[in-house]
Amino acid sequence: MNWQVVKELVEYGRSLEEPYNKRFRFTLTTNGILLNDEILEFANREMSNLVLSIDGRKEVNDMMRPFRGGQGSYDTIVPKFQKAAESRNQTDYYVRGTFTHNNLDFSKDVLHLADLGFKQISVEPVVAAPEDSYAIRPEDIPEIKEEYDRLAVEMLKRNKEGRGFNFFHFMIDLQGGPCVAKRLSGCVSGTEYLAVTPCGDIYPCHQFVGNEKFLMGNVYDGILRDDIRDEFKCCNVYAKDKCRKCFAKFYCSGGCAANSYNFHGNINDAYDVGCELQRKRIECAIMLKAAEML
């Protein structure tokens, strides 16, 4: 919304590349409302990745993404997103949605996005407080697993027909996988990954922003709470009891620390719904990989 600040931040980052022998990669996430030709041209020049927020079918998207007056945003953003995807040659972007308790048949949303011409798709389960009406509930898990199966079977069919597309959560390297550090601790929040607020405060990641317990310092004085850093340094699959016997632990790396904290009050626990769905997605990825090798 403050586009001038975005441009100035990128310009500032670029000015540091040569002196420090670095190459920065920027990502822009947009709901599409203010996306125009000027912004798209800049994004295609400067952004390594573009994330386009849309939840799928018109009725699903408009339920969760209305304008302030109540009207839906689907008709406004779809043509812009299609143009953006084509302008990037169908690479280095994702249309990224969220499914909820209200659309457990989310495979239809994924396929709808594919039918709109998008080749890079991510539709992820919502993480919300149990009291929220749209939150995923434990009793929803069997239906969600069936949806992942349906999606995998349809993707296999479309791949054979030459109409394939990438679904982010099935894109798992089953042979090499990520580096050892990533396999052990995932996003390395609080150590190698940090979030900086507009006023300069530093947190382990954006999901902890506002929780003063996790305020690590600021850009003016640096890291003032080494104890927080050290706590996150020890957050890995070997510190989590739930991970020890899980076959998926080196693919999810113990899951999201923020989800663990928000649901259990401890970054070394695990978000149970997320665990169940992650294991299912890996099973689907294995099926797709096996089918490719036949």
PDB file of C-alpha atoms in Angstrom:
ATOM      1  CA  MET A   1       0.000   0.000   0.000  1.00  0.00           C
ATOM      2  CA  ASN A   2       3.014   2.242   0.509  1.00  0.00           C
ATOM      3  CA  TRP A   3       4.608   1.426  -2.819  1.00  0.00           C
ATOM      4  CA  GLN A   4       7.269   4.111  -2.578  1.00  0.00           C
ATOM      5  CA  VAL A   5       8.656   2.454   0.552  1.00  0.00           C
ATOM      6  CA  VAL A   6       8.837  -0.903  -1.259  1.00  0.00           C
ATOM      7  CA  LYS A   7      10.852   0.656  -4.074  1.00  0.00           C
ATOM      8  CA  GLU A   8      13.174   2.471  -1.689  1.00  0.00           C
ATOM      9  CA  LEU A   9      13.809  -0.691   0.337  1.00  0.00           C
ATOM     10  CA  VAL A  10      14.762  -2.605  -2.792  1.00  0.00           C
ATOM     11  CA  GLU A  11      16.983   0.229  -3.957  1.00  0.00           C
ATOM     12  CA  TYR A  12      18.687   0.320  -0.557  1.00  0.00           C
ATOM     13  CA  GLY A  13      19.223  -3.439  -0.598  1.00  0.00           C
ATOM     14  CA  ARG A  14      20.695  -3.324  -4.088  1.00  0.00           C
ATOM     15  CA  SER A  15      23.109  -0.581  -2.997  1.00  0.00           C
ATOM     16  CA  LEU A  16      24.580  -2.971  -0.404  1.00  0.00           C
ATOM     17  CA  GLU A  17      25.145  -5.895  -2.752  1.00  0.00           C
ATOM     18  CA  GLU A  18      28.457  -4.872  -4.302  1.00  0.00           C
ATOM     19  CA  PRO A  19      30.115  -3.498  -1.126  1.00  0.00           C
ATOM     20  CA  TYR A  20      29.264  -6.682   0.813  1.00  0.00           C
ATOM     21  CA  ASN A  21      29.523  -9.176  -2.058  1.00  0.00           C
ATOM     22  CA  LYS A  22      25.903 -10.226  -1.613  1.00  0.00           C
ATOM     23  CA  ARG A  23      22.937 -10.873  -3.852  1.00  0.00           C
ATOM     24  CA  PHE A  24      19.562 -10.224  -2.250  1.00  0.00           C
ATOM     25  CA  ARG A  25      16.397 -11.994  -3.328  1.00  0.00           C
ATOM     26  CA  PHE A  26      13.148 -10.135  -2.822  1.00  0.00           C
ATOM     27  CA  THR A  27       9.603 -11.506  -2.780  1.00  0.00           C
ATOM     28  CA  LEU A  28       6.422  -9.509  -3.184  1.00  0.00           C
ATOM     29  CA  THR A  29       3.106 -10.815  -1.866  1.00  0.00           C
ATOM     30  CA  THR A  30      -0.050  -9.114  -3.111  1.00  0.00           C
ATOM     31  CA  ASN A  31      -3.805  -9.582  -2.887  1.00  0.00           C
ATOM     32  CA  GLY A  32      -3.963  -8.005  -6.332  1.00  0.00           C
ATOM     33  CA  ILE A  33      -6.228  -5.082  -5.550  1.00  0.00           C
ATOM     34  CA  LEU A  34      -3.584  -2.419  -6.213  1.00  0.00           C
ATOM     35  CA  LEU A  35      -1.548  -4.456  -8.698  1.00  0.00           C
ATOM     36  CA  ASN A  36      -1.046  -2.501 -11.931  1.00  0.00           C
ATOM     37  CA  ASP A  37       1.347  -2.419 -14.882  1.00  0.00           C
ATOM     38  CA  GLU A  38       3.913  -0.254 -13.077  1.00  0.00           C
ATOM     39  CA  ILE A  39       4.055  -2.544 -10.053  1.00  0.00           C
ATOM     40  CA  LEU A  40       4.154  -5.668 -12.217  1.00  0.00           C
ATOM     41  CA  GLU A  41       7.009  -4.304 -14.319  1.00  0.00           C
ATOM     42  CA  PHE A  42       8.985  -3.507 -11.166  1.00  0.00           C
ATOM     43  CA  ALA A  43       8.221  -6.917  -9.651  1.00  0.00           C
ATOM     44  CA  ASN A  44       9.331  -8.727 -12.791  1.00  0.00           C
ATOM     45  CA  ARG A  45      12.588  -6.805 -12.748  1.00  0.00           C
ATOM     46  CA  GLU A  46      13.407  -6.923  -9.047  1.00  0.00           C
ATOM     47  CA  MET A  47      11.471  -9.744  -7.367  1.00  0.00           C
ATOM     48  CA  SER A  48      12.787 -13.306  -7.423  1.00  0.00           C
ATOM     49  CA  ASN A  49       9.327 -14.573  -6.579  1.00  0.00           C
ATOM     50  CA  LEU A  50       5.798 -13.223  -6.709  1.00  0.00           C
ATOM     51  CA  VAL A  51       3.036 -14.519  -4.417  1.00  0.00           C
ATOM     52  CA  LEU A  52      -0.508 -13.880  -5.632  1.00  0.00           C
ATOM     53  CA  SER A  53      -3.142 -14.345  -2.924  1.00  0.00           C
ATOM     54  CA  ILE A  54      -6.366 -16.012  -4.041  1.00  0.00           C
ATOM     55  CA  ASP A  55      -8.292 -18.772  -2.288  1.00  0.00           C
ATOM     56  CA  GLY A  56      -9.724 -20.603  -5.306  1.00  0.00           C
ATOM     57  CA  ARG A  57     -13.291 -20.655  -6.588  1.00  0.00           C
ATOM     58  CA  LYS A  58     -15.156 -17.360  -6.705  1.00  0.00           C
ATOM     59  CA  GLU A  59     -17.511 -18.189  -3.843  1.00  0.00           C
ATOM     60  CA  VAL A  60     -14.672 -19.445  -1.644  1.00  0.00           C
ATOM     61  CA  ASN A  61     -12.374 -16.510  -2.337  1.00  0.00           C
ATOM     62  CA  ASP A  62     -15.078 -13.892  -1.918  1.00  0.00           C
ATOM     63  CA  MET A  63     -16.211 -15.334   1.410  1.00  0.00           C
ATOM     64  CA  MET A  64     -12.769 -14.801   2.945  1.00  0.00           C
ATOM     65  CA  ARG A  65     -11.486 -11.886   0.859  1.00  0.00           C
ATOM     66  CA  PRO A  66     -14.253  -9.293   0.490  1.00  0.00           C
ATOM     67  CA  PHE A  67     -13.844  -5.568   0.087  1.00  0.00           C
ATOM     68  CA  ARG A  68     -14.847  -3.420   3.036  1.00  0.00           C
ATOM     69  CA  GLY A  69     -18.269  -2.933   1.467  1.00  0.00           C
ATOM     70  CA  GLY A  70     -18.822  -6.691   1.346  1.00  0.00           C
ATOM     71  CA  GLN A  71     -18.430  -7.258  -2.390  1.00  0.00           C
ATOM     72  CA  GLY A  72     -15.986  -9.965  -3.459  1.00  0.00           C
ATOM     73  CA  SER A  73     -12.512  -9.451  -4.910  1.00  0.00           C
ATOM     74  CA  TYR A  74     -12.352 -12.455  -7.268  1.00  0.00           C
ATOM     75  CA  ASP A  75     -13.435 -10.682 -10.449  1.00  0.00           C
ATOM     76  CA  THR A  76     -10.962  -7.858  -9.822  1.00  0.00           C
ATOM     77  CA  ILE A  77      -7.881  -9.940  -9.160  1.00  0.00           C
ATOM     78  CA  VAL A  78      -8.144 -12.957 -11.483  1.00  0.00           C
ATOM     79  CA  PRO A  79      -7.330 -11.109 -14.752  1.00  0.00           C
ATOM     80  CA  LYS A  80      -4.422  -9.338 -13.042  1.00  0.00           C
ATOM     81  CA  PHE A  81      -3.029 -12.588 -11.701  1.00  0.00           C
ATOM     82  CA  GLN A  82      -3.345 -14.338 -15.054  1.00  0.00           C
ATOM     83  CA  LYS A  83      -1.423 -11.483 -16.662  1.00  0.00           C
ATOM     84  CA  ALA A  84       1.228 -11.626 -13.945  1.00  0.00           C
ATOM     85  CA  ALA A  85       1.713 -15.387 -14.340  1.00  0.00           C
ATOM     86  CA  GLU A  86       2.080 -15.118 -18.104  1.00  0.00           C
ATOM     87  CA  SER A  87       4.454 -12.158 -17.807  1.00  0.00           C
ATOM     88  CA  ARG A  88       6.765 -14.393 -15.722  1.00  0.00           C
ATOM     89  CA  ASN A  89       6.485 -17.269 -18.204  1.00  0.00           C
ATOM     90  CA  GLN A  90       4.561 -19.335 -15.642  1.00  0.00           C
ATOM     91  CA  THR A  91       7.607 -19.582 -13.350  1.00  0.00           C
ATOM     92  CA  ASP A  92       8.927 -17.831 -10.236  1.00  0.00           C
ATOM     93  CA  TYR A  93       5.488 -17.161  -8.776  1.00  0.00           C
ATOM     94  CA  TYR A  94       2.716 -18.889  -6.846  1.00  0.00           C
ATOM     95  CA  VAL A  95      -0.983 -18.346  -6.639  1.00  0.00           C
ATOM     96  CA  ARG A  96      -1.348 -18.919  -2.936  1.00  0.00           C
ATOM     97  CA  GLY A  97      -4.610 -19.702  -1.170  1.00  0.00           C
ATOM     98  CA  THR A  98      -5.872 -20.950   2.174  1.00  0.00           C
ATOM     99  CA  PHE A  99      -8.564 -23.547   2.704  1.00  0.00           C
ATOM    100  CA  THR A 100     -10.688 -23.616   5.848  1.00  0.00           C
ATOM    101  CA  HIS A 101     -13.388 -25.658   7.551  1.00  0.00           C
ATOM    102  CA  ASN A 102     -15.798 -23.961   5.134  1.00  0.00           C
ATOM    103  CA  ASN A 103     -14.222 -25.494   2.013  1.00  0.00           C
ATOM    104  CA  LEU A 104     -12.857 -28.884   2.970  1.00  0.00           C
ATOM    105  CA  ASP A 105     -13.342 -29.859  -0.695  1.00  0.00           C
ATOM    106  CA  PHE A 106     -10.285 -27.698  -1.427  1.00  0.00           C
ATOM    107  CA  SER A 107      -9.030 -29.947  -4.230  1.00  0.00           C
ATOM    108  CA  LYS A 108     -11.728 -28.268  -6.308  1.00  0.00           C
ATOM    109  CA  ASP A 109     -10.115 -24.899  -5.552  1.00  0.00           C
ATOM    110  CA  VAL A 110      -6.687 -26.166  -6.605  1.00  0.00           C
ATOM    111  CA  LEU A 111      -8.086 -27.565  -9.843  1.00  0.00           C
ATOM    112  CA  HIS A 112     -10.067 -24.394 -10.450  1.00  0.00           C
ATOM    113  CA  LEU A 113      -6.846 -22.383 -10.275  1.00  0.00           C
ATOM    114  CA  ALA A 114      -5.190 -24.854 -12.629  1.00  0.00           C
ATOM    115  CA  ASP A 115      -8.110 -24.490 -15.053  1.00  0.00           C
ATOM    116  CA  LEU A 116      -7.583 -20.726 -14.987  1.00  0.00           C
ATOM    117  CA  GLY A 117      -4.137 -21.384 -16.450  1.00  0.00           C
ATOM    118  CA  PHE A 118      -1.932 -21.173 -13.367  1.00  0.00           C
ATOM    119  CA  LYS A 119       0.977 -23.628 -13.256  1.00  0.00           C
ATOM    120  CA  GLN A 120       2.383 -22.840  -9.790  1.00  0.00           C
ATOM    121  CA  ILE A 121      -0.230 -23.367  -7.079  1.00  0.00           C
ATOM    122  CA  SER A 122      -0.196 -23.459  -3.287  1.00  0.00           C
ATOM    123  CA  VAL A 123      -3.392 -23.916  -1.277  1.00  0.00           C
ATOM    124  CA  GLU A 124      -2.666 -24.472   2.406  1.00  0.00           C
ATOM    125  CA  PRO A 125      -4.738 -25.328   5.489  1.00  0.00           C
ATOM    126  CA  VAL A 126      -5.683 -22.409   7.689  1.00  0.00           C
ATOM    127  CA  VAL A 127      -4.120 -22.218  11.130  1.00  0.00           C
ATOM    128  CA  ALA A 128      -6.633 -20.549  13.433  1.00  0.00           C
ATOM    129  CA  ALA A 129      -7.801 -20.552  17.011  1.00  0.00           C
ATOM    130  CA  PRO A 130     -10.193 -23.452  17.742  1.00  0.00           C
ATOM    131  CA  GLU A 131     -13.019 -21.043  18.530  1.00  0.00           C
ATOM    132  CA  ASP A 132     -12.875 -19.494  15.031  1.00  0.00           C
ATOM    133  CA  SER A 133     -15.739 -20.769  12.878  1.00  0.00           C
ATOM    134  CA  TYR A 134     -13.426 -21.428   9.939  1.00  0.00           C
ATOM    135  CA  ALA A 135     -10.717 -23.278  11.908  1.00  0.00           C
ATOM    136  CA  ILE A 136      -9.683 -26.787  10.869  1.00  0.00           C
ATOM    137  CA  ARG A 137     -10.973 -29.278  13.441  1.00  0.00           C
ATOM    138  CA  PRO A 138      -9.583 -32.704  14.317  1.00  0.00           C
ATOM    139  CA  GLU A 139     -12.724 -34.322  12.923  1.00  0.00           C
ATOM    140  CA  ASP A 140     -12.007 -32.664   9.549  1.00  0.00           C
ATOM    141  CA  ILE A 141      -8.732 -34.534   9.101  1.00  0.00           C
ATOM    142  CA  PRO A 142     -10.101 -37.723   7.427  1.00  0.00           C
ATOM    143  CA  GLU A 143     -11.945 -35.647   4.817  1.00  0.00           C
ATOM    144  CA  ILE A 144      -8.885 -33.483   4.174  1.00  0.00           C
ATOM    145  CA  LYS A 145      -6.732 -36.572   3.669  1.00  0.00           C
ATOM    146  CA  GLU A 146      -9.213 -37.867   1.111  1.00  0.00           C
ATOM    147  CA  GLU A 147      -9.011 -34.527  -0.686  1.00  0.00           C
ATOM    148  CA  TYR A 148      -5.224 -34.796  -0.912  1.00  0.00           C
ATOM    149  CA  ASP A 149      -5.662 -38.263  -2.428  1.00  0.00           C
ATOM    150  CA  ARG A 150      -8.165 -36.960  -4.966  1.00  0.00           C
ATOM    151  CA  LEU A 151      -5.851 -34.123  -5.881  1.00  0.00           C
ATOM    152  CA  ALA A 152      -2.852 -36.424  -6.314  1.00  0.00           C
ATOM    153  CA  VAL A 153      -4.802 -38.792  -8.566  1.00  0.00           C
ATOM    154  CA  GLU A 154      -6.068 -35.908 -10.708  1.00  0.00           C
ATOM    155  CA  MET A 155      -2.571 -34.413 -10.938  1.00  0.00           C
ATOM    156  CA  LEU A 156      -1.233 -37.745 -12.135  1.00  0.00           C
ATOM    157  CA  LYS A 157      -3.950 -37.890 -14.793  1.00  0.00           C
ATOM    158  CA  ARG A 158      -3.268 -34.341 -15.969  1.00  0.00           C
ATOM    159  CA  ASN A 159       0.472 -34.927 -16.074  1.00  0.00           C
ATOM    160  CA  LYS A 160      -0.075 -37.844 -18.458  1.00  0.00           C
ATOM    161  CA  GLU A 161      -2.341 -35.647 -20.589  1.00  0.00           C
ATOM    162  CA  GLY A 162       0.243 -32.851 -20.787  1.00  0.00           C
ATOM    163  CA  ARG A 163      -1.843 -30.526 -18.597  1.00  0.00           C
ATOM    164  CA  GLY A 164       0.281 -30.784 -15.495  1.00  0.00           C
ATOM    165  CA  PHE A 165       0.886 -28.137 -12.862  1.00  0.00           C
ATOM    166  CA  ASN A 166       2.935 -27.857  -9.682  1.00  0.00           C
ATOM    167  CA  PHE A 167       1.297 -28.077  -6.270  1.00  0.00           C
ATOM    168  CA  PHE A 168       3.647 -26.657  -3.656  1.00  0.00           C
ATOM    169  CA  HIS A 169       2.925 -29.162  -0.889  1.00  0.00           C
ATOM    170  CA  PHE A 170       3.630 -32.152  -3.133  1.00  0.00           C
ATOM    171  CA  MET A 171       6.937 -30.701  -4.353  1.00  0.00           C
ATOM    172  CA  ILE A 172       9.164 -32.658  -1.986  1.00  0.00           C
ATOM    173  CA  ASP A 173      12.691 -33.779  -2.793  1.00  0.00           C
ATOM    174  CA  LEU A 174      12.424 -37.443  -1.829  1.00  0.00           C
ATOM    175  CA  GLN A 175      16.035 -38.253  -2.744  1.00  0.00           C
ATOM    176  CA  GLY A 176      18.268 -35.453  -1.488  1.00  0.00           C
ATOM    177  CA  GLY A 177      15.994 -33.236   0.511  1.00  0.00           C
ATOM    178  CA  PRO A 178      17.092 -29.941   2.060  1.00  0.00           C
ATOM    179  CA  CYS A 179      20.462 -29.409   3.719  1.00  0.00           C
ATOM    180  CA  VAL A 180      21.106 -31.004   7.106  1.00  0.00           C
ATOM    181  CA  ALA A 181      20.425 -27.776   9.031  1.00  0.00           C
ATOM    182  CA  LYS A 182      17.064 -27.359   7.315  1.00  0.00           C
ATOM    183  CA  ARG A 183      16.124 -30.975   7.930  1.00  0.00           C
ATOM    184  CA  LEU A 184      16.797 -30.554  11.619  1.00  0.00           C
ATOM    185  CA  SER A 185      15.265 -27.161  12.327  1.00  0.00           C
ATOM    186  CA  GLY A 186      13.280 -26.009   9.309  1.00  0.00           C
ATOM    187  CA  CYS A 187      13.041 -22.255   8.841  1.00  0.00           C
ATOM    188  CA  VAL A 188      15.721 -21.589  11.526  1.00  0.00           C
ATOM    189  CA  SER A 189      13.551 -18.829  12.984  1.00  0.00           C
ATOM    190  CA  GLY A 190      15.197 -16.853  15.751  1.00  0.00           C
ATOM    191  CA  THR A 191      18.701 -17.617  14.505  1.00  0.00           C
ATOM    192  CA  GLU A 192      19.145 -17.272  10.741  1.00  0.00           C
ATOM    193  CA  TYR A 193      15.620 -16.006  10.073  1.00  0.00           C
ATOM    194  CA  LEU A 194      14.230 -12.898  11.777  1.00  0.00           C
ATOM    195  CA  ALA A 195      11.336 -10.486  11.370  1.00  0.00           C
ATOM    196  CA  VAL A 196      11.807  -6.718  11.572  1.00  0.00           C
ATOM    197  CA  THR A 197       8.789  -4.495  12.223  1.00  0.00           C
ATOM    198  CA  PRO A 198       8.324  -1.039  10.627  1.00  0.00           C
ATOM    199  CA  CYS A 199       9.544   0.561  13.861  1.00  0.00           C
ATOM    200  CA  GLY A 200      12.696  -1.574  13.896  1.00  0.00           C
ATOM    201  CA  ASP A 201      11.839  -4.211  16.510  1.00  0.00           C
ATOM    202  CA  ILE A 202      13.293  -7.680  15.936  1.00  0.00           C
ATOM    203  CA  TYR A 203      11.361 -10.916  16.534  1.00  0.00           C
ATOM    204  CA  PRO A 204      12.145 -14.582  15.773  1.00  0.00           C
ATOM    205  CA  CYS A 205       9.597 -14.528  12.946  1.00  0.00           C
ATOM    206  CA  HIS A 206       6.616 -12.484  11.774  1.00  0.00           C
ATOM    207  CA  GLN A 207       4.172 -14.702  13.675  1.00  0.00           C
ATOM    208  CA  PHE A 208       5.679 -13.643  16.995  1.00  0.00           C
ATOM    209  CA  VAL A 209       5.434  -9.909  16.278  1.00  0.00           C
ATOM    210  CA  GLY A 210       3.577  -8.132  19.075  1.00  0.00           C
ATOM    211  CA  ASN A 211       4.322 -10.769  21.705  1.00  0.00           C
ATOM    212  CA  GLU A 212       6.747  -8.879  23.932  1.00  0.00           C
ATOM    213  CA  LYS A 213       8.013 -12.150  25.390  1.00  0.00           C
ATOM    214  CA  PHE A 214       9.773 -12.715  22.066  1.00  0.00           C
ATOM    215  CA  LEU A 215      11.078  -9.194  21.449  1.00  0.00           C
ATOM    216  CA  MET A 216      14.758  -9.863  20.744  1.00  0.00           C
ATOM    217  CA  GLY A 217      16.013  -6.311  20.191  1.00  0.00           C
ATOM    218  CA  ASN A 218      15.906  -3.667  17.476  1.00  0.00           C
ATOM    219  CA  VAL A 219      17.853  -2.488  14.460  1.00  0.00           C
ATOM    220  CA  TYR A 220      19.403   0.379  16.422  1.00  0.00           C
ATOM    221  CA  ASP A 221      20.798  -1.574  19.379  1.00  0.00           C
ATOM    222  CA  GLY A 222      21.007  -5.063  17.895  1.00  0.00           C
ATOM    223  CA  ILE A 223      20.027  -8.333  19.588  1.00  0.00           C
ATOM    224  CA  LEU A 224      19.451  -7.659  23.285  1.00  0.00           C
ATOM    225  CA  ARG A 225      17.969 -11.030  24.268  1.00  0.00           C
ATOM    226  CA  ASP A 226      20.509 -13.739  23.539  1.00  0.00           C
ATOM    227  CA  ASP A 227      18.413 -16.135  25.620  1.00  0.00           C
ATOM    228  CA  ILE A 228      15.630 -16.018  23.017  1.00  0.00           C
ATOM    229  CA  ARG A 229      18.114 -16.735  20.266  1.00  0.00           C
ATOM    230  CA  ASP A 230      19.555 -19.628  22.257  1.00  0.00           C
ATOM    231  CA  GLU A 231      16.077 -21.061  22.889  1.00  0.00           C
ATOM    232  CA  PHE A 232      15.328 -21.112  19.171  1.00  0.00           C
ATOM    233  CA  LYS A 233      18.791 -22.470  18.414  1.00  0.00           C
ATOM    234  CA  CYS A 234      17.795 -25.602  20.327  1.00  0.00           C
ATOM    235  CA  CYS A 235      14.426 -25.929  18.558  1.00  0.00           C
ATOM    236  CA  ASN A 236      14.819 -28.990  16.332  1.00  0.00           C
ATOM    237  CA  VAL A 237      13.388 -32.442  15.711  1.00  0.00           C
ATOM    238  CA  TYR A 238      15.523 -34.005  18.419  1.00  0.00           C
ATOM    239  CA  ALA A 239      14.110 -31.625  21.026  1.00  0.00           C
ATOM    240  CA  LYS A 240      10.506 -32.591  20.210  1.00  0.00           C
ATOM    241  CA  ASP A 241       9.112 -35.783  21.683  1.00  0.00           C
ATOM    242  CA  LYS A 242       6.375 -35.976  19.049  1.00  0.00           C
ATOM    243  CA  CYS A 243       8.961 -36.004  16.256  1.00  0.00           C
ATOM    244  CA  ARG A 244      11.224 -38.802  17.414  1.00  0.00           C
ATOM    245  CA  LYS A 245       9.320 -41.719  15.889  1.00  0.00           C
ATOM    246  CA  CYS A 246       7.714 -39.808  13.010  1.00  0.00           C
ATOM    247  CA  PHE A 247       8.803 -40.859   9.517  1.00  0.00           C
ATOM    248  CA  ALA A 248       8.218 -37.314   8.250  1.00  0.00           C
ATOM    249  CA  LYS A 249      10.431 -35.467  10.701  1.00  0.00           C
ATOM    250  CA  PHE A 250      13.227 -34.700   8.260  1.00  0.00           C
ATOM    251  CA  TYR A 251      10.766 -33.256   5.728  1.00  0.00           C
ATOM    252  CA  CYS A 252       8.759 -30.971   8.017  1.00  0.00           C
ATOM    253  CA  SER A 253      11.706 -30.374  10.401  1.00  0.00           C
ATOM    254  CA  GLY A 254       9.389 -30.346  13.373  1.00  0.00           C
ATOM    255  CA  GLY A 255       6.890 -27.931  11.906  1.00  0.00           C
ATOM    256  CA  CYS A 256       6.267 -24.284  12.692  1.00  0.00           C
ATOM    257  CA  ALA A 257       7.587 -23.000  16.026  1.00  0.00           C
ATOM    258  CA  ALA A 258       4.896 -20.311  16.157  1.00  0.00           C
ATOM    259  CA  ASN A 259       2.099 -22.842  15.641  1.00  0.00           C
ATOM    260  CA  SER A 260       3.594 -25.007  18.373  1.00  0.00           C
ATOM    261  CA  TYR A 261       3.754 -22.070  20.759  1.00  0.00           C
ATOM    262  CA  ASN A 262       0.266 -20.791  19.945  1.00  0.00           C
ATOM    263  CA  PHE A 263      -1.365 -24.173  20.468  1.00  0.00           C
ATOM    264  CA  HIS A 264       0.791 -25.612  23.246  1.00  0.00           C
ATOM    265  CA  GLY A 265       2.709 -22.689  24.792  1.00  0.00           C
ATOM    266  CA  ASN A 266       6.025 -24.278  23.879  1.00  0.00           C
ATOM    267  CA  ILE A 267       8.086 -23.943  20.700  1.00  0.00           C
ATOM    268  CA  ASN A 268       9.383 -27.501  21.183  1.00  0.00           C
ATOM    269  CA  ASP A 269       5.981 -29.120  20.928  1.00  0.00           C
ATOM    270  CA  ALA A 270       4.221 -29.694  17.585  1.00  0.00           C
ATOM    271  CA  TYR A 271       0.946 -28.553  16.020  1.00  0.00           C
ATOM    272  CA  ASP A 272      -0.947 -31.850  15.820  1.00  0.00           C
ATOM    273  CA  VAL A 273      -3.276 -31.049  12.914  1.00  0.00           C
ATOM    274  CA  GLY A 274      -0.308 -29.814  10.900  1.00  0.00           C
ATOM    275  CA  CYS A 275       1.582 -33.043  11.645  1.00  0.00           C
ATOM    276  CA  GLU A 276      -1.263 -35.228  10.393  1.00  0.00           C
ATOM    277  CA  LEU A 277      -1.600 -33.279   7.161  1.00  0.00           C
ATOM    278  CA  GLN A 278       2.137 -33.087   6.534  1.00  0.00           C
ATOM    279  CA  ARG A 279       2.452 -36.861   6.736  1.00  0.00           C
ATOM    280  CA  LYS A 280      -0.404 -37.257   4.262  1.00  0.00           C
ATOM    281  CA  ARG A 281       1.140 -34.795   1.804  1.00  0.00           C
ATOM    282  CA  ILE A 282       4.409 -36.730   1.890  1.00  0.00           C
ATOM    283  CA  GLU A 283       2.528 -39.949   1.145  1.00  0.00           C
ATOM    284  CA  CYS A 284       0.935 -38.286  -1.877  1.00  0.00           C
ATOM    285  CA  ALA A 285       4.306 -36.964  -3.023  1.00  0.00           C
ATOM    286  CA  ILE A 286       5.745 -40.487  -2.817  1.00  0.00           C
ATOM    287  CA  MET A 287       2.853 -41.827  -4.889  1.00  0.00           C
ATOM    288  CA  LEU A 288       3.379 -39.198  -7.575  1.00  0.00           C
ATOM    289  CA  LYS A 289       7.128 -39.850  -7.648  1.00  0.00           C
ATOM    290  CA  ALA A 290       6.610 -43.601  -7.914  1.00  0.00           C
ATOM    291  CA  ALA A 291       4.155 -43.113 -10.771  1.00  0.00           C
ATOM    292  CA  GLU A 292       6.697 -41.008 -12.656  1.00  0.00           C
ATOM    293  CA  MET A 293       9.205 -43.861 -12.486  1.00  0.00           C
ATOM    294  CA  LEU A 294       6.884 -46.500 -13.985  1.00  0.00           C
TER     295      LEU A 294
END
